[in-house]
Amino acid sequence: ERKEPIVSRRGRGGSRGGVLGGTRYQPMWLQSMGPLYVLTFLRALAFAVAALPACSLRVHELAVAAGGGTASAALYFGAISAFRHLAEFVGTQLLPAWSEKVGCQPVLLVSSAAFVAESALMSLASSPLLLGAAHVAGGLLFSGGAVESSCIADVIRDEDRCASAHGRLFLAFGTALVLGPALGGILAFG
Protein backbone atom coordinates (compact mmCIF):
# COMPACT_ATOMS: atom_id res chain seq x y z
CA GLU A 1 0.00 0.00 0.00
CA ARG A 2 1.37 3.37 -1.00
CA LYS A 3 2.12 5.71 1.89
CA GLU A 4 1.79 9.43 1.32
CA PRO A 5 2.74 12.30 3.59
CA ILE A 6 -0.13 14.31 4.96
CA VAL A 7 0.33 17.75 3.53
CA SER A 8 -1.98 20.63 2.80
CA ARG A 9 -2.53 22.41 -0.44
CA ARG A 10 -3.77 25.41 1.51
CA GLY A 11 -2.22 27.74 4.03
CA ARG A 12 -1.26 27.28 7.64
CA GLY A 13 -4.59 25.74 8.68
CA GLY A 14 -4.06 22.35 7.12
CA SER A 15 -0.32 22.12 7.66
CA ARG A 16 -0.74 20.30 10.95
CA GLY A 17 -1.33 17.03 9.15
CA GLY A 18 -5.06 16.81 8.80
CA VAL A 19 -7.69 15.94 11.34
CA LEU A 20 -5.45 13.94 13.65
CA GLY A 21 -2.58 16.42 13.61
CA GLY A 22 1.11 15.72 13.35
CA THR A 23 3.19 15.03 10.28
CA ARG A 24 3.49 11.28 9.81
CA TYR A 25 3.16 8.69 7.10
CA GLN A 26 -0.06 6.71 6.95
CA PRO A 27 -2.73 5.76 4.45
CA MET A 28 -4.29 9.18 4.83
CA TRP A 29 -7.51 8.58 2.95
CA LEU A 30 -8.65 6.09 5.57
CA GLN A 31 -6.86 6.50 8.88
CA SER A 32 -6.78 10.28 9.08
CA MET A 33 -10.41 10.67 7.98
CA GLY A 34 -11.89 8.00 10.29
CA PRO A 35 -12.34 10.33 13.29
CA LEU A 36 -13.94 12.91 11.01
CA TYR A 37 -16.48 10.36 9.75
CA VAL A 38 -17.26 9.19 13.29
CA LEU A 39 -17.66 12.77 14.55
CA THR A 40 -19.95 13.63 11.64
CA PHE A 41 -22.04 10.50 12.22
CA LEU A 42 -22.40 11.08 15.98
CA ARG A 43 -23.26 14.78 15.65
CA ALA A 44 -25.86 14.12 12.95
CA LEU A 45 -27.29 11.22 14.95
CA ALA A 46 -27.58 13.36 18.09
CA PHE A 47 -29.18 16.14 16.05
CA ALA A 48 -31.74 13.76 14.52
CA VAL A 49 -32.50 11.90 17.76
CA ALA A 50 -32.58 14.78 20.21
CA ALA A 51 -32.31 18.28 18.81
CA LEU A 52 -35.01 18.32 16.14
CA PRO A 53 -37.86 16.61 18.03
CA ALA A 54 -36.84 17.93 21.43
CA CYS A 55 -36.80 21.55 20.31
CA SER A 56 -40.36 21.49 18.98
CA LEU A 57 -41.66 19.69 22.07
CA ARG A 58 -39.78 22.03 24.39
CA VAL A 59 -41.09 25.13 22.60
CA HIS A 60 -44.64 23.80 22.94
CA GLU A 61 -44.10 23.05 26.63
CA LEU A 62 -42.70 26.54 27.32
CA ALA A 63 -45.42 28.28 25.28
CA VAL A 64 -48.17 26.48 27.20
CA ALA A 65 -46.44 27.28 30.51
CA ALA A 66 -46.35 30.96 29.49
CA GLY A 67 -50.12 30.92 28.98
CA GLY A 68 -50.17 30.38 25.22
CA GLY A 69 -51.49 27.52 23.20
CA THR A 70 -50.55 25.50 20.18
CA ALA A 71 -50.83 28.54 17.89
CA SER A 72 -48.33 30.56 19.93
CA ALA A 73 -46.02 27.53 20.11
CA ALA A 74 -46.14 27.23 16.31
CA LEU A 75 -45.33 30.94 15.98
CA TYR A 76 -42.40 30.66 18.41
CA PHE A 77 -41.07 27.54 16.72
CA GLY A 78 -41.35 29.09 13.27
CA ALA A 79 -39.41 32.17 14.39
CA ILE A 80 -36.77 30.07 16.17
CA SER A 81 -36.34 27.83 13.11
CA ALA A 82 -36.05 30.79 10.76
CA PHE A 83 -33.41 32.51 12.88
CA ARG A 84 -31.57 29.21 13.42
CA HIS A 85 -31.28 28.62 9.68
CA LEU A 86 -30.19 32.20 9.09
CA ALA A 87 -27.51 31.72 11.76
CA GLU A 88 -26.43 28.46 10.10
CA PHE A 89 -26.16 30.25 6.76
CA VAL A 90 -23.87 32.87 8.30
CA GLY A 91 -21.91 30.26 10.27
CA THR A 92 -21.23 28.02 7.30
CA GLN A 93 -19.67 30.99 5.53
CA LEU A 94 -17.46 31.97 8.47
CA LEU A 95 -16.37 28.63 9.95
CA PRO A 96 -14.36 27.36 6.94
CA ALA A 97 -12.50 30.69 6.79
CA TRP A 98 -11.77 30.39 10.50
CA SER A 99 -10.55 26.82 10.01
CA GLU A 100 -8.13 28.10 7.35
CA LYS A 101 -6.52 30.31 10.00
CA VAL A 102 -6.45 28.02 13.03
CA GLY A 103 -6.86 24.54 11.54
CA CYS A 104 -9.80 22.19 11.24
CA GLN A 105 -9.41 20.38 14.54
CA PRO A 106 -9.94 23.40 16.86
CA VAL A 107 -12.94 24.55 14.83
CA LEU A 108 -14.51 21.08 14.91
CA LEU A 109 -13.94 20.88 18.67
CA VAL A 110 -15.50 24.31 19.26
CA SER A 111 -18.42 23.41 17.00
CA SER A 112 -18.99 20.13 18.85
CA ALA A 113 -18.75 21.84 22.25
CA ALA A 114 -21.26 24.44 21.06
CA PHE A 115 -23.67 21.65 20.10
CA VAL A 116 -23.36 20.12 23.58
CA ALA A 117 -23.88 23.53 25.21
CA GLU A 118 -26.87 24.21 22.95
CA SER A 119 -28.45 20.90 23.95
CA ALA A 120 -27.90 21.62 27.65
CA LEU A 121 -29.29 25.15 27.36
CA MET A 122 -32.32 23.86 25.47
CA SER A 123 -33.16 21.59 28.39
CA LEU A 124 -32.57 24.34 30.98
CA ALA A 125 -34.33 27.21 29.18
CA SER A 126 -37.21 28.73 31.11
CA SER A 127 -38.81 30.66 28.24
CA PRO A 128 -39.16 30.37 24.47
CA LEU A 129 -36.87 33.40 24.11
CA LEU A 130 -33.99 31.73 25.99
CA LEU A 131 -34.53 28.50 24.10
CA GLY A 132 -34.47 30.41 20.83
CA ALA A 133 -31.30 32.26 21.81
CA ALA A 134 -29.56 28.96 22.60
CA HIS A 135 -30.75 27.43 19.34
CA VAL A 136 -29.65 30.43 17.25
CA ALA A 137 -26.24 30.64 18.99
CA GLY A 138 -25.76 26.93 18.28
CA GLY A 139 -26.63 27.58 14.65
CA LEU A 140 -23.79 30.08 14.32
CA LEU A 141 -21.27 27.40 15.25
CA PHE A 142 -22.95 24.50 13.44
CA SER A 143 -20.58 23.57 10.65
CA GLY A 144 -23.13 21.68 8.57
CA GLY A 145 -20.41 19.83 6.69
CA ALA A 146 -18.53 22.95 5.57
CA VAL A 147 -15.57 22.53 7.93
CA GLU A 148 -15.54 18.78 7.41
CA SER A 149 -15.35 19.28 3.64
CA SER A 150 -12.58 21.81 4.15
CA CYS A 151 -10.63 19.25 6.22
CA ILE A 152 -10.93 16.69 3.44
CA ALA A 153 -9.83 19.20 0.82
CA ASP A 154 -6.84 20.15 2.98
CA VAL A 155 -5.63 16.60 3.53
CA ILE A 156 -6.37 14.76 0.29
CA ARG A 157 -4.69 15.98 -2.88
CA ASP A 158 -5.83 13.35 -5.37
CA GLU A 159 -9.18 14.37 -6.90
CA ASP A 160 -10.56 10.83 -7.07
CA ARG A 161 -9.72 10.13 -3.43
CA CYS A 162 -11.06 13.53 -2.45
CA ALA A 163 -14.38 12.80 -4.17
CA SER A 164 -14.69 9.39 -2.52
CA ALA A 165 -13.78 10.89 0.88
CA HIS A 166 -16.55 13.46 0.46
CA GLY A 167 -18.89 10.64 -0.50
CA ARG A 168 -18.02 8.73 2.67
CA LEU A 169 -18.48 11.89 4.74
CA PHE A 170 -21.98 12.48 3.42
CA LEU A 171 -22.73 8.76 3.68
CA ALA A 172 -22.01 9.05 7.42
CA PHE A 173 -24.20 12.16 7.62
CA GLY A 174 -27.07 10.65 5.64
CA THR A 175 -26.96 7.35 7.50
CA ALA A 176 -27.24 9.18 10.81
CA LEU A 177 -30.20 11.21 9.57
CA VAL A 178 -31.96 8.01 8.49
CA LEU A 179 -31.16 6.03 11.65
CA GLY A 180 -31.70 8.95 14.05
CA PRO A 181 -35.50 9.21 13.91
CA ALA A 182 -35.82 5.41 14.08
CA LEU A 183 -33.56 5.31 17.13
CA GLY A 184 -35.48 8.21 18.68
CA GLY A 185 -38.75 6.34 18.18
CA ILE A 186 -37.33 3.18 19.72
CA LEU A 187 -36.03 5.13 22.71
CA ALA A 188 -39.30 7.04 23.15
CA PHE A 189 -41.75 4.19 22.73
CA GLY A 190 -39.63 1.23 23.80
mmCIF file of C-alpha atoms in Angstrom:
data_model
loop_
_atom_site.group_PDB
_atom_site.id
_atom_site.type_symbol
_atom_site.label_atom_id
_atom_site.label_comp_id
_atom_site.label_asym_id
_atom_site.label_seq_id
_atom_site.Cartn_x
_atom_site.Cartn_y
_atom_site.Cartn_z
ATOM 1 C CA GLU A 1 0.000 0.000 0.000
ATOM 2 C CA ARG A 2 1.366 3.367 -1.000
ATOM 3 C CA LYS A 3 2.117 5.710 1.886
ATOM 4 C CA GLU A 4 1.791 9.433 1.319
ATOM 5 C CA PRO A 5 2.737 12.303 3.586
ATOM 6 C CA ILE A 6 -0.128 14.314 4.955
ATOM 7 C CA VAL A 7 0.327 17.755 3.527
ATOM 8 C CA SER A 8 -1.975 20.626 2.802
ATOM 9 C CA ARG A 9 -2.535 22.408 -0.439
ATOM 10 C CA ARG A 10 -3.772 25.408 1.506
ATOM 11 C CA GLY A 11 -2.215 27.736 4.028
ATOM 12 C CA ARG A 12 -1.258 27.277 7.644
ATOM 13 C CA GLY A 13 -4.589 25.743 8.681
ATOM 14 C CA GLY A 14 -4.064 22.349 7.120
ATOM 15 C CA SER A 15 -0.325 22.124 7.663
ATOM 16 C CA ARG A 16 -0.744 20.297 10.948
ATOM 17 C CA GLY A 17 -1.327 17.032 9.149
ATOM 18 C CA GLY A 18 -5.065 16.806 8.802
ATOM 19 C CA VAL A 19 -7.689 15.938 11.341
ATOM 20 C CA LEU A 20 -5.453 13.940 13.655
ATOM 21 C CA GLY A 21 -2.582 16.417 13.610
ATOM 22 C CA GLY A 22 1.113 15.717 13.351
ATOM 23 C CA THR A 23 3.186 15.028 10.278
ATOM 24 C CA ARG A 24 3.490 11.280 9.808
ATOM 25 C CA TYR A 25 3.160 8.692 7.097
ATOM 26 C CA GLN A 26 -0.065 6.715 6.952
ATOM 27 C CA PRO A 27 -2.727 5.758 4.445
ATOM 28 C CA MET A 28 -4.286 9.184 4.826
ATOM 29 C CA TRP A 29 -7.508 8.579 2.946
ATOM 30 C CA LEU A 30 -8.650 6.086 5.571
ATOM 31 C CA GLN A 31 -6.865 6.505 8.881
ATOM 32 C CA SER A 32 -6.779 10.281 9.076
ATOM 33 C CA MET A 33 -10.411 10.665 7.977
ATOM 34 C CA GLY A 34 -11.892 8.004 10.291
ATOM 35 C CA PRO A 35 -12.344 10.326 13.287
ATOM 36 C CA LEU A 36 -13.941 12.906 11.015
ATOM 37 C CA TYR A 37 -16.476 10.361 9.750
ATOM 38 C CA VAL A 38 -17.256 9.191 13.292
ATOM 39 C CA LEU A 39 -17.660 12.773 14.548
ATOM 40 C CA THR A 40 -19.947 13.625 11.638
ATOM 41 C CA PHE A 41 -22.043 10.500 12.221
ATOM 42 C CA LEU A 42 -22.396 11.083 15.978
ATOM 43 C CA ARG A 43 -23.260 14.779 15.654
ATOM 44 C CA ALA A 44 -25.857 14.123 12.947
ATOM 45 C CA LEU A 45 -27.293 11.218 14.954
ATOM 46 C CA ALA A 46 -27.583 13.364 18.087
ATOM 47 C CA PHE A 47 -29.175 16.138 16.045
ATOM 48 C CA ALA A 48 -31.737 13.760 14.517
ATOM 49 C CA VAL A 49 -32.499 11.902 17.761
ATOM 50 C CA ALA A 50 -32.584 14.778 20.208
ATOM 51 C CA ALA A 51 -32.309 18.284 18.814
ATOM 52 C CA LEU A 52 -35.014 18.317 16.143
ATOM 53 C CA PRO A 53 -37.858 16.609 18.026
ATOM 54 C CA ALA A 54 -36.843 17.935 21.434
ATOM 55 C CA CYS A 55 -36.804 21.553 20.309
ATOM 56 C CA SER A 56 -40.358 21.486 18.976
ATOM 57 C CA LEU A 57 -41.662 19.691 22.072
ATOM 58 C CA ARG A 58 -39.779 22.028 24.391
ATOM 59 C CA VAL A 59 -41.088 25.130 22.599
ATOM 60 C CA HIS A 60 -44.640 23.804 22.941
ATOM 61 C CA GLU A 61 -44.097 23.051 26.626
ATOM 62 C CA LEU A 62 -42.702 26.541 27.318
ATOM 63 C CA ALA A 63 -45.417 28.277 25.279
ATOM 64 C CA VAL A 64 -48.166 26.480 27.199
ATOM 65 C CA ALA A 65 -46.437 27.279 30.508
ATOM 66 C CA ALA A 66 -46.349 30.959 29.489
ATOM 67 C CA GLY A 67 -50.122 30.919 28.976
ATOM 68 C CA GLY A 68 -50.168 30.383 25.218
ATOM 69 C CA GLY A 69 -51.489 27.523 23.202
ATOM 70 C CA THR A 70 -50.548 25.505 20.182
ATOM 71 C CA ALA A 71 -50.828 28.544 17.893
ATOM 72 C CA SER A 72 -48.330 30.560 19.925
ATOM 73 C CA ALA A 73 -46.015 27.531 20.107
ATOM 74 C CA ALA A 74 -46.139 27.234 16.313
ATOM 75 C CA LEU A 75 -45.326 30.943 15.978
ATOM 76 C CA TYR A 76 -42.401 30.659 18.412
ATOM 77 C CA PHE A 77 -41.069 27.536 16.717
ATOM 78 C CA GLY A 78 -41.351 29.093 13.271
ATOM 79 C CA ALA A 79 -39.405 32.165 14.386
ATOM 80 C CA ILE A 80 -36.771 30.068 16.171
ATOM 81 C CA SER A 81 -36.336 27.831 13.114
ATOM 82 C CA ALA A 82 -36.049 30.792 10.757
ATOM 83 C CA PHE A 83 -33.412 32.512 12.884
ATOM 84 C CA ARG A 84 -31.566 29.212 13.419
ATOM 85 C CA HIS A 85 -31.279 28.618 9.678
ATOM 86 C CA LEU A 86 -30.193 32.205 9.093
ATOM 87 C CA ALA A 87 -27.506 31.718 11.763
ATOM 88 C CA GLU A 88 -26.427 28.455 10.102
ATOM 89 C CA PHE A 89 -26.157 30.245 6.763
ATOM 90 C CA VAL A 90 -23.870 32.866 8.304
ATOM 91 C CA GLY A 91 -21.908 30.265 10.274
ATOM 92 C CA THR A 92 -21.234 28.017 7.302
ATOM 93 C CA GLN A 93 -19.675 30.990 5.534
ATOM 94 C CA LEU A 94 -17.456 31.974 8.471
ATOM 95 C CA LEU A 95 -16.366 28.634 9.951
ATOM 96 C CA PRO A 96 -14.358 27.364 6.945
ATOM 97 C CA ALA A 97 -12.504 30.688 6.791
ATOM 98 C CA TRP A 98 -11.767 30.395 10.503
ATOM 99 C CA SER A 99 -10.551 26.816 10.013
ATOM 100 C CA GLU A 100 -8.131 28.096 7.348
ATOM 101 C CA LYS A 101 -6.517 30.312 9.996
ATOM 102 C CA VAL A 102 -6.451 28.020 13.025
ATOM 103 C CA GLY A 103 -6.859 24.538 11.538
ATOM 104 C CA CYS A 104 -9.800 22.193 11.244
ATOM 105 C CA GLN A 105 -9.410 20.380 14.540
ATOM 106 C CA PRO A 106 -9.944 23.399 16.856
ATOM 107 C CA VAL A 107 -12.944 24.552 14.825
ATOM 108 C CA LEU A 108 -14.509 21.084 14.914
ATOM 109 C CA LEU A 109 -13.937 20.881 18.674
ATOM 110 C CA VAL A 110 -15.504 24.312 19.262
ATOM 111 C CA SER A 111 -18.422 23.415 17.004
ATOM 112 C CA SER A 112 -18.995 20.134 18.849
ATOM 113 C CA ALA A 113 -18.751 21.838 22.251
ATOM 114 C CA ALA A 114 -21.259 24.444 21.061
ATOM 115 C CA PHE A 115 -23.665 21.651 20.102
ATOM 116 C CA VAL A 116 -23.360 20.116 23.579
ATOM 117 C CA ALA A 117 -23.878 23.530 25.208
ATOM 118 C CA GLU A 118 -26.869 24.213 22.954
ATOM 119 C CA SER A 119 -28.455 20.904 23.953
ATOM 120 C CA ALA A 120 -27.897 21.623 27.651
ATOM 121 C CA LEU A 121 -29.292 25.151 27.359
ATOM 122 C CA MET A 122 -32.323 23.860 25.473
ATOM 123 C CA SER A 123 -33.157 21.590 28.394
ATOM 124 C CA LEU A 124 -32.571 24.339 30.982
ATOM 125 C CA ALA A 125 -34.331 27.206 29.178
ATOM 126 C CA SER A 126 -37.210 28.729 31.110
ATOM 127 C CA SER A 127 -38.806 30.659 28.241
ATOM 128 C CA PRO A 128 -39.164 30.369 24.469
ATOM 129 C CA LEU A 129 -36.871 33.401 24.106
ATOM 130 C CA LEU A 130 -33.994 31.734 25.994
ATOM 131 C CA LEU A 131 -34.529 28.499 24.104
ATOM 132 C CA GLY A 132 -34.471 30.406 20.827
ATOM 133 C CA ALA A 133 -31.297 32.259 21.806
ATOM 134 C CA ALA A 134 -29.556 28.958 22.603
ATOM 135 C CA HIS A 135 -30.747 27.431 19.336
ATOM 136 C CA VAL A 136 -29.647 30.426 17.253
ATOM 137 C CA ALA A 137 -26.244 30.637 18.986
ATOM 138 C CA GLY A 138 -25.759 26.932 18.282
ATOM 139 C CA GLY A 139 -26.626 27.584 14.649
ATOM 140 C CA LEU A 140 -23.787 30.084 14.319
ATOM 141 C CA LEU A 141 -21.271 27.399 15.250
ATOM 142 C CA PHE A 142 -22.952 24.504 13.437
ATOM 143 C CA SER A 143 -20.582 23.569 10.650
ATOM 144 C CA GLY A 144 -23.132 21.680 8.570
ATOM 145 C CA GLY A 145 -20.412 19.833 6.686
ATOM 146 C CA ALA A 146 -18.530 22.951 5.568
ATOM 147 C CA VAL A 147 -15.568 22.528 7.927
ATOM 148 C CA GLU A 148 -15.543 18.779 7.412
ATOM 149 C CA SER A 149 -15.354 19.282 3.644
ATOM 150 C CA SER A 150 -12.578 21.815 4.153
ATOM 151 C CA CYS A 151 -10.634 19.247 6.217
ATOM 152 C CA ILE A 152 -10.932 16.691 3.439
ATOM 153 C CA ALA A 153 -9.834 19.203 0.816
ATOM 154 C CA ASP A 154 -6.841 20.145 2.985
ATOM 155 C CA VAL A 155 -5.634 16.604 3.527
ATOM 156 C CA ILE A 156 -6.366 14.762 0.286
ATOM 157 C CA ARG A 157 -4.695 15.982 -2.882
ATOM 158 C CA ASP A 158 -5.829 13.354 -5.366
ATOM 159 C CA GLU A 159 -9.177 14.371 -6.902
ATOM 160 C CA ASP A 160 -10.560 10.826 -7.066
ATOM 161 C CA ARG A 161 -9.719 10.130 -3.435
ATOM 162 C CA CYS A 162 -11.064 13.534 -2.449
ATOM 163 C CA ALA A 163 -14.375 12.798 -4.167
ATOM 164 C CA SER A 164 -14.687 9.391 -2.522
ATOM 165 C CA ALA A 165 -13.778 10.887 0.879
ATOM 166 C CA HIS A 166 -16.549 13.461 0.462
ATOM 167 C CA GLY A 167 -18.890 10.639 -0.502
ATOM 168 C CA ARG A 168 -18.020 8.725 2.672
ATOM 169 C CA LEU A 169 -18.481 11.894 4.742
ATOM 170 C CA PHE A 170 -21.976 12.483 3.422
ATOM 171 C CA LEU A 171 -22.730 8.755 3.684
ATOM 172 C CA ALA A 172 -22.015 9.047 7.421
ATOM 173 C CA PHE A 173 -24.202 12.161 7.625
ATOM 174 C CA GLY A 174 -27.068 10.648 5.643
ATOM 175 C CA THR A 175 -26.961 7.345 7.500
ATOM 176 C CA ALA A 176 -27.237 9.180 10.809
ATOM 177 C CA LEU A 177 -30.201 11.213 9.569
ATOM 178 C CA VAL A 178 -31.957 8.006 8.488
ATOM 179 C CA LEU A 179 -31.165 6.034 11.650
ATOM 180 C CA GLY A 180 -31.701 8.952 14.048
ATOM 181 C CA PRO A 181 -35.498 9.206 13.913
ATOM 182 C CA ALA A 182 -35.816 5.412 14.080
ATOM 183 C CA LEU A 183 -33.561 5.311 17.129
ATOM 184 C CA GLY A 184 -35.479 8.211 18.683
ATOM 185 C CA GLY A 185 -38.751 6.340 18.183
ATOM 186 C CA ILE A 186 -37.325 3.180 19.720
ATOM 187 C CA LEU A 187 -36.027 5.133 22.715
ATOM 188 C CA ALA A 188 -39.298 7.037 23.151
ATOM 189 C CA PHE A 189 -41.747 4.186 22.725
ATOM 190 C CA GLY A 190 -39.634 1.227 23.798
#
